[in-house]
Coordinates of C-alpha atoms in Angstrom, one line a residue:
X27 CA 108.2 -58.1 -5.8
X28 CA 107.7 -61.3 -6.0
X29 CA 105.4 -63.9 -4.2
X30 CA 103.6 -67.4 -3.9
X31 CA 99.8 -65.6 -4.6
X32 CA 97.3 -66.1 -1.3
X33 CA 94.4 -68.4 0.3
X34 CA 91.1 -68.1 -0.5
X35 CA 89.3 -68.6 3.0
X36 CA 88.5 -72.9 3.0
X37 CA 84.8 -72.9 4.6
X38 CA 85.7 -72.6 8.7
X39 CA 85.3 -75.4 10.3
X40 CA 85.2 -76.1 14.6
X41 CA 89.1 -77.8 13.9
X42 CA 89.9 -74.8 12.4
X43 CA 88.7 -72.3 14.4
X44 CA 90.9 -74.6 17.0
X45 CA 93.7 -74.6 15.7
X46 CA 93.9 -70.5 15.0
X47 CA 92.9 -70.0 18.5
X48 CA 94.5 -72.5 20.5
X49 CA 98.0 -71.5 19.5
X50 CA 96.8 -67.9 21.0
X51 CA 95.3 -69.3 23.8
X52 CA 98.6 -70.0 25.7
X53 CA 100.4 -68.1 24.5
X54 CA 97.3 -65.0 25.8
X55 CA 97.8 -67.3 29.3
X56 CA 101.4 -66.9 29.7
X57 CA 101.1 -62.7 29.5
X58 CA 99.4 -62.6 33.2
X59 CA 101.6 -65.2 33.9
X60 CA 103.6 -62.4 33.5
X61 CA 101.9 -59.6 36.7
X62 CA 101.5 -62.5 38.2
X63 CA 105.6 -63.7 39.1
X64 CA 105.5 -59.7 38.9
X65 CA 102.6 -59.5 42.0
X66 CA 103.8 -62.1 43.6
X67 CA 108.5 -62.1 44.0
X68 CA 107.2 -57.9 44.5
X69 CA 103.8 -59.7 47.3
X70 CA 107.2 -61.6 48.6
X71 CA 108.5 -58.1 50.1
X72 CA 105.3 -58.7 52.2
X73 CA 104.5 -54.4 51.3
X74 CA 101.9 -53.8 50.8
X75 CA 102.4 -50.0 48.9
X76 CA 105.3 -52.0 46.4
X77 CA 102.9 -54.5 45.7
X78 CA 100.3 -51.2 44.5
X79 CA 104.0 -49.9 43.0
X80 CA 104.0 -53.2 40.7
X81 CA 100.6 -53.6 40.0
X82 CA 99.1 -49.2 39.3
X83 CA 102.7 -49.1 36.6
X84 CA 100.6 -52.9 34.8
X85 CA 97.7 -50.1 35.3
X86 CA 100.2 -47.8 33.4
X87 CA 101.3 -48.7 30.7
X88 CA 98.7 -51.0 30.2
X89 CA 96.9 -48.4 29.0
X90 CA 99.5 -46.0 27.2
X91 CA 100.8 -49.1 25.1
X92 CA 97.0 -50.4 24.6
X93 CA 96.3 -47.2 24.2
X94 CA 98.2 -47.9 20.8
X95 CA 96.7 -51.5 20.0
X96 CA 95.2 -50.4 16.8
X97 CA 98.2 -50.9 15.5
X98 CA 98.1 -54.7 15.9
X99 CA 94.5 -55.4 15.3
X100 CA 94.6 -53.0 12.6
X101 CA 97.1 -54.3 11.2
X102 CA 95.5 -58.7 11.2
X103 CA 92.2 -57.8 10.0
X104 CA 94.0 -55.6 6.8
X105 CA 96.7 -58.2 6.7
X106 CA 93.8 -60.3 6.8
X107 CA 91.3 -59.1 4.2
X108 CA 95.2 -58.8 1.5
X109 CA 95.1 -62.6 2.0
X110 CA 91.7 -63.7 1.4
X111 CA 91.8 -61.2 -2.0
X112 CA 95.3 -62.7 -2.9
X113 CA 97.0 -59.4 -2.5
X114 CA 100.4 -60.1 -1.6
X115 CA 102.3 -57.3 -2.5
X116 CA 99.6 -54.8 0.5
X117 CA 100.1 -57.7 2.5
X118 CA 103.9 -56.3 2.3
X119 CA 103.0 -52.2 2.4
X120 CA 100.3 -52.8 5.9
X121 CA 104.0 -54.5 7.0
X122 CA 105.8 -52.1 6.6
X123 CA 102.5 -48.9 8.0
X124 CA 102.6 -51.0 11.1
X125 CA 106.4 -50.8 11.7
X126 CA 107.3 -47.0 11.2
X127 CA 103.9 -45.8 12.6
X128 CA 105.1 -47.9 15.9
X129 CA 108.5 -46.9 15.5
X130 CA 107.3 -43.3 15.9
X131 CA 105.0 -43.2 18.0
X132 CA 106.9 -44.9 20.5
X133 CA 110.2 -43.2 20.7
X134 CA 107.5 -40.2 20.6
X135 CA 106.3 -41.6 23.7
X136 CA 109.7 -41.6 25.2
X137 CA 110.4 -38.1 24.4
X138 CA 106.9 -36.8 26.2
X139 CA 108.2 -39.2 29.6
X140 CA 107.8 -36.5 31.7
X141 CA 103.6 -34.8 31.4
X142 CA 103.0 -38.6 31.0
X143 CA 104.2 -39.5 34.0
X144 CA 103.2 -36.5 36.3
X145 CA 99.5 -37.4 34.6
X146 CA 99.2 -41.3 34.4
X147 CA 100.1 -40.5 38.6
X148 CA 98.3 -37.9 39.1
X149 CA 95.1 -39.2 37.3
X150 CA 95.8 -43.1 39.6
X151 CA 94.6 -41.3 43.6
X152 CA 97.3 -43.9 44.8
X153 CA 99.3 -42.9 47.8
X154 CA 102.9 -41.5 48.1
X155 CA 104.6 -44.7 48.9
X156 CA 103.0 -46.3 46.5
X157 CA 104.4 -43.1 44.0
X158 CA 107.3 -42.9 45.2
X159 CA 108.3 -46.3 44.2
X160 CA 106.6 -46.5 40.8
X161 CA 108.7 -43.4 39.4
X162 CA 111.9 -45.0 38.7
X163 CA 110.1 -47.9 37.0
X164 CA 108.1 -45.7 34.9
X165 CA 110.8 -44.7 33.5
X166 CA 112.5 -47.4 32.9
X167 CA 109.7 -49.3 31.7
X168 CA 108.9 -45.8 29.0
X169 CA 112.3 -46.8 26.9
X170 CA 111.0 -50.0 25.4
X171 CA 107.6 -48.5 24.0
X172 CA 109.2 -47.9 20.1
X173 CA 109.9 -51.8 20.6
X174 CA 106.7 -52.9 21.6
X175 CA 104.5 -50.8 19.4
X176 CA 106.9 -52.7 16.9
X177 CA 105.5 -55.6 17.9
X178 CA 102.2 -55.0 18.2
X179 CA 102.9 -54.5 13.5
X180 CA 104.8 -57.9 13.8
X181 CA 102.2 -59.6 15.4
X182 CA 99.3 -58.5 13.8
X183 CA 101.3 -59.4 9.9
X184 CA 101.4 -62.9 11.4
X185 CA 98.7 -63.3 13.5
X186 CA 96.1 -61.7 9.7
X187 CA 98.4 -64.9 8.3
X188 CA 96.6 -67.2 9.9
X189 CA 99.6 -67.7 11.2
X190 CA 99.4 -68.7 15.3
X191 CA 101.9 -70.7 16.1
X192 CA 104.2 -68.5 15.1
X193 CA 102.9 -65.8 17.3
X194 CA 102.5 -68.0 19.6
X195 CA 106.5 -68.9 19.5
X196 CA 106.5 -64.5 19.5
X197 CA 104.6 -64.0 22.5
X198 CA 105.5 -66.8 24.8
X199 CA 109.3 -66.0 24.2
X200 CA 109.2 -62.2 25.6
X201 CA 107.1 -63.3 28.8
X202 CA 109.9 -66.1 29.8
X203 CA 112.6 -63.9 29.0
X204 CA 111.0 -61.0 31.0
X205 CA 109.3 -63.8 33.8
X206 CA 113.8 -64.9 33.3
X207 CA 114.8 -61.9 34.0
X208 CA 112.8 -59.9 36.9
X209 CA 113.4 -63.0 39.0
X210 CA 117.0 -62.2 38.3
X211 CA 117.1 -58.8 38.3
X212 CA 115.1 -58.5 41.3
X213 CA 115.6 -61.3 43.8
X214 CA 119.4 -62.0 41.9
X215 CA 120.1 -58.8 42.1
X216 CA 118.2 -56.4 43.7
X217 CA 116.6 -54.6 42.2
X218 CA 113.9 -54.1 42.9
X219 CA 111.0 -52.6 40.6
X220 CA 113.8 -51.2 39.0
X221 CA 115.0 -54.2 38.2
X222 CA 111.4 -55.7 37.4
X223 CA 111.2 -52.5 34.5
X224 CA 114.5 -53.2 33.1
X225 CA 113.6 -56.8 32.7
X226 CA 110.4 -55.6 30.4
X227 CA 112.6 -52.9 28.3
X228 CA 115.6 -55.7 27.3
X229 CA 112.1 -59.2 27.2
X230 CA 110.1 -55.9 24.9
X231 CA 114.3 -55.1 23.1
X232 CA 114.6 -59.3 22.2
X233 CA 110.6 -59.8 21.0
X234 CA 110.6 -57.9 18.1
X235 CA 114.6 -58.3 16.9
X236 CA 112.9 -62.2 16.6
X237 CA 110.3 -61.5 15.4
X238 CA 111.8 -59.3 11.9
X239 CA 113.4 -62.5 11.8
X240 CA 110.3 -65.3 11.8
X241 CA 108.6 -62.7 9.0
X242 CA 111.8 -62.6 7.3
X243 CA 111.4 -66.2 7.2
X244 CA 107.7 -65.5 5.6
X245 CA 109.7 -64.4 2.2
X246 CA 108.3 -60.4 4.3
X247 CA 109.7 -57.6 2.8
X248 CA 108.5 -54.5 4.8
X249 CA 112.0 -53.0 4.1
X250 CA 111.5 -53.6 0.3
X251 CA 108.3 -51.2 -0.7
X252 CA 108.5 -48.6 -1.7
X253 CA 108.5 -45.3 -0.6
X254 CA 105.4 -44.2 -3.4
X255 CA 103.1 -47.4 -2.0
X256 CA 103.2 -46.4 1.5
X257 CA 102.4 -43.1 0.7
X258 CA 99.3 -44.0 -1.9
X259 CA 96.2 -41.3 -0.4
X260 CA 93.5 -44.1 -0.8
X261 CA 95.7 -46.9 1.5
X262 CA 96.6 -43.9 4.1
X263 CA 93.6 -42.3 4.4
X264 CA 92.1 -47.2 5.4
X265 CA 94.7 -46.6 7.5
X266 CA 94.3 -44.0 9.3
X267 CA 90.9 -44.2 9.2
X268 CA 90.4 -47.3 11.0
X269 CA 93.4 -47.0 13.7
X270 CA 92.0 -44.0 14.3
X271 CA 89.2 -45.5 14.6
X272 CA 90.9 -48.6 17.4
X273 CA 92.4 -46.0 18.7
X274 CA 89.2 -44.7 19.9
X275 CA 88.3 -47.5 20.9
X276 CA 90.6 -48.3 22.9
X277 CA 91.0 -45.2 24.7
X278 CA 87.5 -46.1 25.5
X279 CA 88.2 -49.2 26.7
X280 CA 91.5 -48.2 28.6
X281 CA 88.7 -44.9 30.6
X282 CA 87.2 -47.4 31.7
X283 CA 89.9 -49.9 33.1
X284 CA 91.6 -46.9 34.1
X285 CA 88.5 -45.4 36.3
X286 CA 87.9 -48.7 37.6
X287 CA 91.8 -48.6 39.3
X288 CA 91.7 -45.0 40.7
X289 CA 88.7 -45.7 41.9
X290 CA 90.3 -48.5 43.3
X291 CA 93.4 -46.8 44.8
X292 CA 91.2 -44.2 46.1
X293 CA 90.4 -46.9 49.2
X294 CA 93.4 -47.2 50.1
X295 CA 96.5 -48.9 50.0
X296 CA 95.1 -53.0 50.4
X297 CA 92.0 -51.8 48.5
X298 CA 94.7 -51.8 45.4
X299 CA 96.3 -54.7 45.9
X300 CA 93.4 -56.7 46.6
X301 CA 91.5 -55.3 43.3
X302 CA 95.5 -55.9 41.2
X303 CA 94.8 -59.8 42.5
X304 CA 91.7 -60.5 41.6
X305 CA 92.3 -58.4 38.2
X306 CA 95.5 -59.9 37.2
X307 CA 92.9 -63.8 38.0
X308 CA 90.7 -61.9 35.2
X309 CA 93.1 -61.9 33.4
X310 CA 93.8 -65.3 32.8
X311 CA 90.1 -66.0 31.6
X312 CA 90.2 -62.4 29.1
X313 CA 93.4 -64.5 27.5
X314 CA 91.9 -68.0 26.8
X315 CA 89.1 -66.2 25.3
X316 CA 91.2 -63.7 22.9
X317 CA 92.2 -66.9 21.6
X318 CA 89.0 -67.4 19.5
X319 CA 88.9 -63.4 19.2
X320 CA 91.9 -63.7 17.3
X321 CA 90.9 -66.8 14.8
X322 CA 87.2 -64.8 14.5
X323 CA 89.9 -61.9 13.4
X324 CA 91.8 -64.2 11.1
X325 CA 88.9 -66.2 9.5
X326 CA 86.6 -63.1 9.4
X327 CA 89.3 -61.2 7.8
X328 CA 89.7 -63.7 4.7
X329 CA 86.8 -64.2 4.1
X330 CA 85.9 -60.1 3.5
X331 CA 88.5 -60.1 1.0
X332 CA 87.2 -63.1 -0.1
X333 CA 84.3 -61.7 -0.3
X334 CA 81.9 -65.0 1.0
X335 CA 79.1 -63.8 3.2
X336 CA 78.8 -68.2 4.1
X337 CA 82.3 -68.8 5.3
X338 CA 82.4 -64.8 7.1
X339 CA 78.3 -66.0 8.9
X340 CA 80.6 -69.9 10.2
X341 CA 83.9 -68.0 11.2
X342 CA 81.2 -65.7 13.0
X343 CA 78.6 -68.7 14.4
X344 CA 81.7 -71.2 15.7
X345 CA 84.0 -67.9 17.3
X346 CA 80.8 -66.8 19.8
X347 CA 79.5 -70.6 20.0
X348 CA 83.7 -71.1 21.8
X349 CA 84.7 -67.9 23.1
X350 CA 80.3 -68.6 25.6
X351 CA 81.2 -72.1 25.8
X352 CA 85.4 -71.0 27.3
X353 CA 83.6 -67.9 29.5
X354 CA 81.8 -70.3 31.4
X355 CA 84.4 -72.6 32.1
X356 CA 86.9 -70.4 33.0
X357 CA 84.4 -68.2 35.6
X358 CA 83.1 -71.6 37.2
X359 CA 87.4 -72.6 37.1
X360 CA 87.7 -68.9 39.0
X361 CA 84.9 -69.3 41.4
X362 CA 86.8 -72.5 42.9
X363 CA 90.3 -71.8 42.5
X364 CA 89.7 -67.8 42.8
X365 CA 91.1 -68.9 47.1
X366 CA 94.3 -70.6 46.5
X367 CA 95.7 -68.3 43.3
X368 CA 94.9 -65.4 45.8
X369 CA 97.4 -66.8 48.9
X370 CA 100.4 -67.5 46.1
X371 CA 100.7 -63.8 45.3
X372 CA 100.6 -63.0 48.5
X373 CA 101.3 -62.9 52.3
X374 CA 99.2 -60.3 53.5
X375 CA 96.9 -61.5 55.2
X376 CA 94.3 -58.1 55.1
X377 CA 95.2 -58.0 51.1
X378 CA 93.6 -61.5 51.2
X379 CA 90.9 -61.6 52.9
X380 CA 89.4 -58.8 50.6
X381 CA 90.0 -60.7 47.8
X382 CA 88.0 -63.1 48.8
X383 CA 85.4 -60.8 49.4
X384 CA 85.1 -59.8 45.8
X385 CA 86.4 -62.9 44.2
X386 CA 82.4 -64.3 43.2
X387 CA 82.4 -60.7 40.9
X388 CA 85.2 -61.0 39.7
X389 CA 85.2 -64.4 38.3
X390 CA 81.8 -63.7 37.1
X391 CA 82.9 -60.7 34.8
X392 CA 84.8 -63.4 32.0
X393 CA 81.5 -64.5 31.5
X394 CA 80.2 -61.3 30.5
X395 CA 83.2 -61.0 28.7
X396 CA 82.7 -63.9 25.9
X397 CA 80.8 -62.2 23.6
X398 CA 83.0 -58.7 23.6
X399 CA 85.8 -60.9 22.7
X400 CA 84.0 -62.8 19.6
X401 CA 83.1 -59.9 18.1
X402 CA 85.6 -57.9 19.2
X403 CA 87.2 -60.5 17.0
X404 CA 84.5 -60.7 14.2
X405 CA 84.3 -56.8 14.1
X406 CA 88.5 -55.8 13.8
X407 CA 88.0 -58.7 11.0
X408 CA 85.5 -57.3 8.7
X409 CA 87.6 -53.3 10.2
X410 CA 83.9 -52.4 11.1
X411 CA 86.3 -49.9 12.7
X412 CA 83.9 -46.7 13.0
X413 CA 81.0 -49.1 14.7
X414 CA 83.5 -50.5 16.6
X415 CA 84.1 -47.6 17.9
X416 CA 80.9 -46.0 18.7
X417 CA 79.4 -49.1 20.6
X418 CA 82.5 -49.2 22.9
X419 CA 82.0 -45.0 23.7
X420 CA 77.7 -47.1 24.3
X421 CA 78.4 -49.0 26.5
X422 CA 81.6 -45.9 28.8
X423 CA 78.5 -44.4 29.0
X424 CA 76.2 -47.1 30.7
X425 CA 79.2 -47.6 32.7
X426 CA 79.6 -44.0 33.7
X427 CA 76.3 -44.2 35.2
X428 CA 76.4 -47.0 37.0
X429 CA 79.2 -45.6 38.8
X430 CA 77.1 -43.0 39.8
X431 CA 74.8 -45.2 41.1
X432 CA 76.7 -47.9 43.2
X433 CA 79.1 -44.2 44.8
X434 CA 75.8 -42.5 45.7
X435 CA 74.5 -45.6 47.2
X436 CA 78.3 -46.4 49.0
X437 CA 79.0 -50.0 47.9
X438 CA 82.0 -48.8 48.3
X439 CA 84.9 -51.8 45.0
X440 CA 81.4 -54.0 45.8
X441 CA 80.2 -51.8 42.8
X442 CA 82.9 -51.2 42.0
X443 CA 82.7 -55.0 40.5
X444 CA 79.4 -54.6 39.9
X445 CA 79.3 -51.0 36.6
X446 CA 82.7 -53.6 35.4
X447 CA 80.3 -56.3 34.9
X448 CA 77.7 -54.2 34.0
X449 CA 80.5 -52.5 31.0
X450 CA 80.9 -55.6 30.0
X451 CA 77.7 -57.2 29.1
X452 CA 76.9 -53.0 27.4
X453 CA 79.3 -54.0 25.1
X454 CA 78.5 -57.3 24.3
X455 CA 74.2 -55.8 24.0
X456 CA 75.7 -53.7 21.0
X457 CA 77.9 -55.1 19.4
X458 CA 75.0 -57.5 19.3
X459 CA 72.3 -55.0 18.3
X460 CA 73.7 -54.3 15.1
X461 CA 75.9 -57.5 14.0
X462 CA 73.2 -58.2 11.7
X463 CA 73.0 -54.8 10.0
X464 CA 77.1 -54.2 9.3
X465 CA 77.2 -57.9 7.5
X466 CA 73.8 -57.4 4.9
X467 CA 76.4 -54.2 4.0
X468 CA 79.4 -56.1 4.0
X469 CA 78.0 -58.6 1.8
X470 CA 74.8 -57.3 0.9
X471 CA 75.6 -55.5 -2.9
X472 CA 78.5 -58.6 -3.5
X473 CA 78.1 -60.8 -6.1
X474 CA 81.0 -62.8 -6.7
X475 CA 81.3 -66.2 -6.3
X476 CA 83.9 -67.6 -3.4
X477 CA 87.1 -68.8 -4.2
X478 CA 87.7 -71.8 -1.5
X479 CA 90.7 -73.7 -2.7
X480 CA 93.6 -73.5 -1.4
X481 CA 95.9 -72.1 -3.5
X482 CA 99.4 -71.4 -1.2
X483 CA 99.5 -69.3 2.0
X484 CA 102.3 -67.0 3.7
X485 CA 104.4 -69.4 5.4

């Protein structure tokens, strides 16, 4: 197997961070726009229960698929380190393992769809009208699981190579196909929530096909990796360890989100619908920040692979600065334009009024989330996944304590948003506190002199 040598990382600059972050920022913005279109299409039918159903469906599948987001994150981090170490063969091995894992896990989810559905519906706390609306949606959408999870591996490989422009292409293609088919199936053919689910299934299948074509153009050869290399004991132990840590970290994050959704649903369909609109507003801000987290994954991972402490330090600093700057900007935009956003999503007067009441807290969330987003990228690139897991569990504990307090004070939905903001703040503080020691452990004993001259990359 022959490949061109990988590129050792150059010393990161503001321009380099922006060049990596902005394509993924643009790509990520299309994802909450997909949620916006879905909510707006269903919202125009004028039924709060249907809007609640599509919102709950989004939360359920976010919980299912994000639980295995480790496939993308771990693949990106390990690929970036292989690029920094100039190990081209390992890049293919990492991708091959990710594709195999995605296919196996996805097919398992399809096979177990009935118990998963029953558990999700029971935990959601939604009304009978919402559950009735979401059942057909669920059983169609779950069929996309193998395509979604295999695509996580594809995207992680692309991002670890530093090709966020191609990540933009893949994300935008999937989301635009999804949006177009949602409009066609729901409004054009009148298929309702089933049409929205079918649109997602078709878009994810098309996205995986496009991703494999993109990787082929990058001279990726995951299907030619010998089986004995995929089964290498040391490599498998590392792969499993990194992925399990990130899965547990993600499950903790999903637990926080599901608690938020379920406790909101117990306050009625109007609150559930209002929170879903504000959640989409938060996601728009969050996906802006995630572009800089992706840049941190690439730059920090490549620096660790090259044993370049100076490049790692600078990449971490720049990622934090840009995330905080964008966090301030996004929160101000949400505060100023949130009312218009709410009115554009729903025609229900009750939902509009309720969403406006909690807009200030929802607008604060992106600012508080800025540091956790940046540190997530740093930790993933460095594969500090055990620390990520433990710190997330600590933040989830804080979240549970705050939830108990606000529930005892009968603060309702205000308390729910306060608890979520406290959860975001705890994550950032814990990660900042642990960062110096982890960096010393990674680079403190290295005597290797880094090489920053770029030879070529996997582009």
